[in-house]
XYZ file of C-alpha atoms in Angstrom:
388
model
C 20.655 15.659 26.638
C 19.300 16.865 23.377
C 17.997 14.258 21.043
C 18.254 14.830 17.215
C 15.075 13.896 15.230
C 16.267 12.421 12.119
C 14.756 12.147 8.534
C 13.271 8.432 8.657
C 13.534 5.872 6.147
C 9.826 4.714 5.018
C 11.323 1.957 2.916
C 14.333 -0.071 2.399
C 15.397 1.828 -0.675
C 14.520 5.215 0.333
C 17.334 7.556 0.044
C 15.511 11.003 0.422
C 11.817 12.567 1.008
C 10.150 15.819 1.278
C 9.255 17.174 4.674
C 6.013 18.290 3.771
C 4.830 20.098 7.134
C 5.593 19.991 10.869
C 2.557 19.398 12.924
C 4.223 20.834 15.831
C 6.027 23.966 16.466
C 9.051 24.931 18.416
C 8.467 25.132 22.139
C 5.607 22.609 21.992
C 5.660 19.512 24.271
C 6.164 16.235 22.724
C 5.334 12.904 24.013
C 6.504 9.474 22.871
C 4.131 8.470 20.060
C 3.045 11.818 19.065
C 2.773 12.702 15.203
C 5.081 15.490 14.803
C 5.504 15.946 11.119
C 4.544 14.651 7.515
C 7.016 13.317 5.154
C 6.178 12.886 1.511
C 7.638 10.090 -0.718
C 7.158 9.626 -4.593
C 4.374 7.194 -3.458
C 2.605 8.447 -0.248
C 2.548 10.953 2.418
C 3.531 9.380 5.659
C 3.472 10.713 9.476
C 6.474 11.035 11.707
C 6.026 9.593 15.204
C 8.207 10.842 17.977
C 10.252 8.161 20.021
C 11.630 10.471 22.480
C 9.806 12.957 25.161
C 10.684 16.649 25.845
C 10.253 19.976 23.955
C 10.753 20.576 20.375
C 13.578 23.155 21.042
C 14.900 23.624 17.302
C 13.214 22.915 13.659
C 16.224 22.641 11.652
C 14.584 21.656 8.045
C 11.565 23.944 7.529
C 8.204 22.989 5.933
C 8.152 22.326 2.376
C 11.907 21.240 2.092
C 12.612 18.988 -0.856
C 14.973 15.949 -1.141
C 15.774 15.655 2.470
C 18.202 13.036 2.830
C 17.630 9.723 4.993
C 19.089 10.241 8.525
C 19.378 14.102 8.009
C 18.977 15.934 11.371
C 15.460 17.775 10.912
C 14.782 18.896 14.586
C 16.043 18.589 18.033
C 13.918 17.506 21.174
C 15.322 18.840 24.581
C 14.277 18.459 28.239
C 12.764 21.850 29.769
C 15.538 24.249 30.450
C 18.244 22.142 28.600
C 20.874 24.056 26.487
C 20.561 23.180 22.982
C 23.137 25.602 21.489
C 25.433 22.764 20.989
C 23.016 21.275 18.293
C 22.666 24.717 16.785
C 25.395 24.390 13.954
C 23.383 21.555 12.564
C 20.830 24.432 11.221
C 23.495 25.229 8.496
C 23.181 21.759 7.236
C 19.256 22.031 6.233
C 19.940 23.755 2.988
C 22.319 20.593 2.038
C 19.318 18.470 1.999
C 18.618 20.028 -1.536
C 21.984 19.194 -2.847
C 21.264 16.110 -4.729
C 19.460 18.262 -7.263
C 22.533 19.600 -8.742
C 23.781 18.150 -11.790
C 27.643 17.600 -10.604
C 27.295 14.698 -8.133
C 30.966 14.175 -8.075
C 31.405 17.498 -6.205
C 28.147 17.351 -4.187
C 27.871 13.789 -2.846
C 30.542 14.206 -0.002
C 29.019 17.462 1.273
C 25.663 15.750 2.173
C 26.936 13.138 4.438
C 30.404 13.620 5.469
C 29.970 16.245 8.350
C 27.046 14.850 9.932
C 28.808 13.195 12.749
C 30.244 16.356 14.227
C 27.031 18.417 13.558
C 25.389 17.760 16.918
C 28.024 16.860 19.730
C 25.452 17.003 22.325
C 22.908 14.700 20.741
C 22.333 11.300 22.227
C 24.013 8.198 21.291
C 20.955 6.943 19.383
C 21.524 9.671 16.897
C 25.106 9.265 16.477
C 24.618 5.368 16.174
C 21.931 6.420 13.226
C 24.341 8.694 11.625
C 27.388 6.405 11.610
C 25.706 3.270 10.224
C 22.494 2.024 8.555
C 19.476 2.570 10.616
C 17.560 -0.640 11.535
C 14.138 -0.661 9.258
C 11.635 -0.576 11.953
C 8.019 1.000 12.481
C 7.868 4.120 14.818
C 5.889 1.786 17.427
C 8.506 -0.858 17.165
C 11.281 1.804 17.814
C 9.564 2.923 20.791
C 8.787 -0.312 22.548
C 12.583 -1.429 21.701
C 13.810 1.641 23.376
C 11.461 1.095 26.430
C 12.567 -2.578 26.808
C 16.298 -1.755 26.178
C 16.541 -3.907 22.961
C 19.092 -3.394 20.248
C 17.206 -3.164 16.928
C 20.168 -4.499 15.050
C 19.718 -7.871 16.939
C 15.834 -8.170 16.064
C 14.724 -10.176 13.034
C 11.943 -8.425 11.367
C 8.956 -10.077 9.928
C 7.322 -7.366 8.307
C 7.332 -6.330 4.508
C 10.974 -6.187 3.242
C 12.184 -7.468 6.823
C 10.714 -4.271 8.754
C 10.782 -4.811 12.520
C 7.094 -4.648 13.685
C 5.423 -4.730 17.167
C 5.181 -8.600 17.293
C 8.809 -8.931 16.605
C 9.864 -6.553 19.717
C 7.573 -8.678 21.826
C 9.115 -11.870 20.579
C 12.633 -10.479 21.432
C 11.645 -9.307 24.914
C 10.344 -12.993 25.365
C 13.426 -14.466 24.054
C 15.731 -12.057 26.051
C 18.575 -12.300 23.360
C 18.426 -8.787 21.800
C 19.449 -6.658 24.769
C 21.335 -3.468 23.738
C 25.370 -3.948 23.725
C 27.338 -0.881 24.912
C 28.028 0.247 21.093
C 28.880 -2.872 19.183
C 25.817 -2.575 16.764
C 26.868 0.663 15.453
C 29.907 -1.083 13.674
C 27.403 -2.821 11.309
C 28.643 -2.774 7.353
C 27.080 -0.238 5.309
C 24.458 -1.284 3.065
C 25.181 -1.043 -0.677
C 23.053 1.485 -2.524
C 20.710 -0.038 -5.341
C 21.848 0.737 -8.609
C 19.367 2.555 -10.637
C 18.861 3.044 -14.452
C 19.371 6.403 -16.060
C 16.124 8.189 -16.920
C 16.834 8.942 -20.604
C 19.343 8.248 -23.117
C 18.004 10.050 -25.919
C 17.773 13.790 -26.780
C 19.032 16.455 -24.090
C 16.558 18.725 -22.761
C 18.090 21.641 -24.567
C 17.836 19.751 -27.820
C 14.000 18.891 -27.458
C 13.105 22.553 -26.716
C 15.184 23.672 -29.786
C 12.541 21.895 -31.923
C 9.784 24.403 -30.608
C 9.351 28.097 -30.889
C 10.100 29.858 -27.499
C 7.011 30.567 -25.580
C 5.006 27.879 -27.416
C 5.045 25.405 -24.438
C 5.041 25.570 -20.715
C 7.650 23.768 -18.485
C 6.244 21.482 -15.885
C 8.882 19.773 -13.818
C 8.868 16.286 -13.070
C 7.867 15.533 -9.466
C 9.336 12.501 -7.445
C 6.631 10.199 -8.487
C 6.971 11.111 -12.251
C 10.621 10.243 -12.241
C 10.118 7.182 -10.198
C 7.537 6.003 -12.554
C 9.805 6.721 -15.779
C 12.792 4.991 -13.919
C 10.872 1.860 -13.216
C 9.141 1.774 -16.690
C 12.670 1.933 -18.245
C 14.213 -0.780 -15.871
C 11.375 -3.098 -16.595
C 11.796 -2.792 -20.451
C 15.629 -3.126 -20.110
C 15.862 -5.963 -17.704
C 12.700 -8.053 -18.134
C 11.880 -10.054 -21.330
C 8.161 -9.298 -22.172
C 5.847 -11.512 -24.259
C 2.129 -11.115 -24.464
C -0.776 -13.789 -25.274
C -4.286 -12.961 -25.869
C -7.517 -15.023 -25.696
C -11.225 -14.117 -25.710
C -13.274 -15.098 -22.563
C -16.800 -15.367 -22.152
C -17.788 -13.739 -18.961
C -21.585 -14.108 -18.964
C -21.383 -16.847 -16.079
C -19.092 -14.615 -13.995
C -21.361 -11.459 -14.633
C -24.336 -13.370 -13.456
C -22.715 -14.691 -10.437
C -21.510 -11.241 -9.547
C -25.029 -9.991 -9.949
C -26.289 -12.926 -7.686
C -23.638 -12.108 -4.929
C -24.232 -8.438 -4.851
C -28.218 -9.032 -4.437
C -27.446 -11.407 -1.518
C -25.279 -8.940 0.275
C -26.616 -8.468 3.783
C -27.203 -4.681 4.803
C -24.935 -2.914 7.309
C -25.815 0.307 8.557
C -28.378 0.582 6.036
C -26.344 -0.260 3.144
C -25.073 -3.533 1.266
C -22.175 -4.974 3.303
C -20.117 -5.294 0.060
C -20.511 -4.540 -3.795
C -18.319 -6.762 -5.820
C -16.627 -5.642 -9.002
C -15.338 -7.613 -12.003
C -12.034 -6.505 -10.901
C -12.265 -8.011 -7.383
C -13.105 -11.251 -9.001
C -9.959 -11.108 -11.369
C -7.874 -10.495 -8.163
C -9.180 -13.546 -6.666
C -8.799 -15.643 -10.158
C -5.268 -14.700 -10.477
C -4.587 -15.457 -6.769
C -6.068 -18.885 -7.307
C -4.254 -19.394 -10.228
C -0.838 -18.611 -8.683
C -1.603 -21.024 -6.068
C -2.247 -23.729 -8.543
C 0.716 -22.854 -10.669
C 3.480 -21.924 -7.922
C 6.224 -21.739 -10.684
C 4.565 -18.465 -11.797
C 4.316 -17.001 -8.423
C 8.226 -16.025 -8.432
C 10.581 -13.170 -8.145
C 13.819 -12.815 -9.965
C 17.044 -11.992 -8.374
C 20.525 -12.608 -10.168
C 21.180 -15.726 -8.141
C 18.102 -17.178 -7.344
C 14.182 -17.406 -8.060
C 12.116 -16.547 -4.982
C 9.356 -18.939 -4.917
C 6.537 -17.243 -3.031
C 4.288 -19.202 -0.421
C 1.581 -16.728 -0.505
C -0.118 -14.845 -3.496
C 0.167 -11.150 -2.779
C -1.657 -9.198 -5.671
C -0.878 -5.851 -6.420
C -3.601 -3.730 -8.295
C -2.626 -0.696 -10.239
C -4.494 2.274 -9.016
C -4.525 5.549 -10.802
C -3.815 8.698 -8.578
C -3.338 12.281 -9.271
C -0.002 12.672 -11.077
C 0.854 8.903 -11.416
C 0.195 5.518 -10.528
C 0.435 3.333 -7.476
C 0.066 -0.383 -6.761
C -1.507 -1.394 -3.208
C -1.192 -4.906 -2.590
C -4.021 -7.571 -1.400
C -2.053 -9.880 0.816
C -2.669 -13.525 0.731
C -5.721 -12.931 -1.707
C -6.188 -16.714 -2.372
C -7.362 -17.140 0.952
C -9.707 -13.900 1.120
C -13.450 -14.024 0.483
C -14.723 -11.933 -2.615
C -16.178 -9.471 0.121
C -12.936 -9.079 2.014
C -10.929 -8.420 -1.352
C -13.766 -5.829 -2.232
C -13.866 -3.897 0.891
C -10.061 -3.830 1.183
C -9.477 -2.852 -2.394
C -11.963 0.063 -1.732
C -10.041 1.182 1.310
C -6.675 0.850 -0.265
C -7.745 2.868 -3.154
C -9.259 5.582 -1.387
C -6.093 5.915 0.764
C -3.898 5.770 -2.193
C -5.727 8.625 -3.809
C -5.288 10.814 -0.614
C -1.466 9.675 -0.506
C -1.912 7.872 2.699
C -0.813 4.270 2.162
C 2.146 2.813 4.457
C 5.231 1.450 2.377
C 4.140 -1.961 3.483
C 0.757 -1.700 1.788
C 2.242 -1.025 -1.824
C 5.503 -2.787 -1.634
C 6.286 -6.508 -1.990
C 3.626 -7.799 -4.124
C 4.368 -11.123 -6.000
C 2.210 -9.981 -8.991
C 0.108 -7.186 -10.417
C -3.357 -6.597 -11.943
C -3.713 -3.655 -14.576
C -7.442 -3.545 -15.569
C -8.633 -0.938 -18.029
C -11.742 -2.856 -18.972
C -13.972 -0.203 -17.239
C -12.674 2.190 -19.808
C -13.877 -0.019 -22.704
C -10.529 -0.879 -23.415
C -10.329 -4.379 -25.186
C -6.665 -5.016 -25.322
C -3.555 -3.406 -23.955
C 0.026 -4.439 -23.163
C 0.985 -3.981 -19.599
C 4.597 -3.590 -18.278
C 6.070 -6.023 -15.669
C 6.921 -4.459 -12.352
C 10.316 -5.320 -11.239
C 11.032 -7.886 -9.565
C 7.892 -9.836 -10.805
C 8.986 -12.486 -13.163
């Protein structure tokens, strides 16, 4: 029976993404675990891993398609010689992935999702369940292991960032034996409410701004997904989080001396120093220790409760082409300076190549923005929601 390949959710709040490119072509043999495509979000480029085996019979959403809705059918895997004509009507749905770009959401919104349950009658029950209800938030490896073990992901408690189901959760479920797949009961789970988003702007319209300048005196550069997200998050931050700023002067002579001594004492690895500490590495360590000493500051805000975190997970602002991203150093207060330094270099390098996983830049309990390397003496950073 043909199996639909669905646009995956790379984070709990993801609603759509861009299908950057296919790494397999129609007719290629697919094995479970193969990387078959690359998906771009506003923050990173992620690989899509196959959880089924067979032949890539049809590609329904081509390379370079933007704004593909989560759970949209992007391709079909079938066994050799299997008829996939029943899934062919879904091809007409591919252009609808771009419908959210339209300015009239009232007319467009129902068209994107309503017909999906009928698009591929020959598709497996796995795909049907994904279309009819919220898809469990799990890594590709966890999905494959759950399928092999006959586990129902809806009954598995995730321990990863934002409750993501990871490999160890599947192993725990297998040992406990309490998450075996039921006939179809899990598909009836209640729909997840979509998070509300603040409007990007409430000031002058595009046309009003353009009228202030002579035609031909400017070039229009459309906003990409990252730029729109940054604008929305900055507005959300300023509208919903009270900001206040305190400034003191610090003598860092002792810190700089310690840094020089530690770098000079670094052992060699492959002919190079095993680490090279920066001032920023020490700032990360210092704020993590401060949050452990003052747990009242290590919190996140919700409408009903204050989440008091047990670990100091420090996000660090990293400039990347076209925007900014905040990879997270987990449990930084229990890591050595050399561990923080090496991990930060790895995260920053992969951030610039848009290769971070969602769990590597989501879920921090605080954030560091450092412009000291540019000679900046003082600046007013904006609090990242839901930091408090």
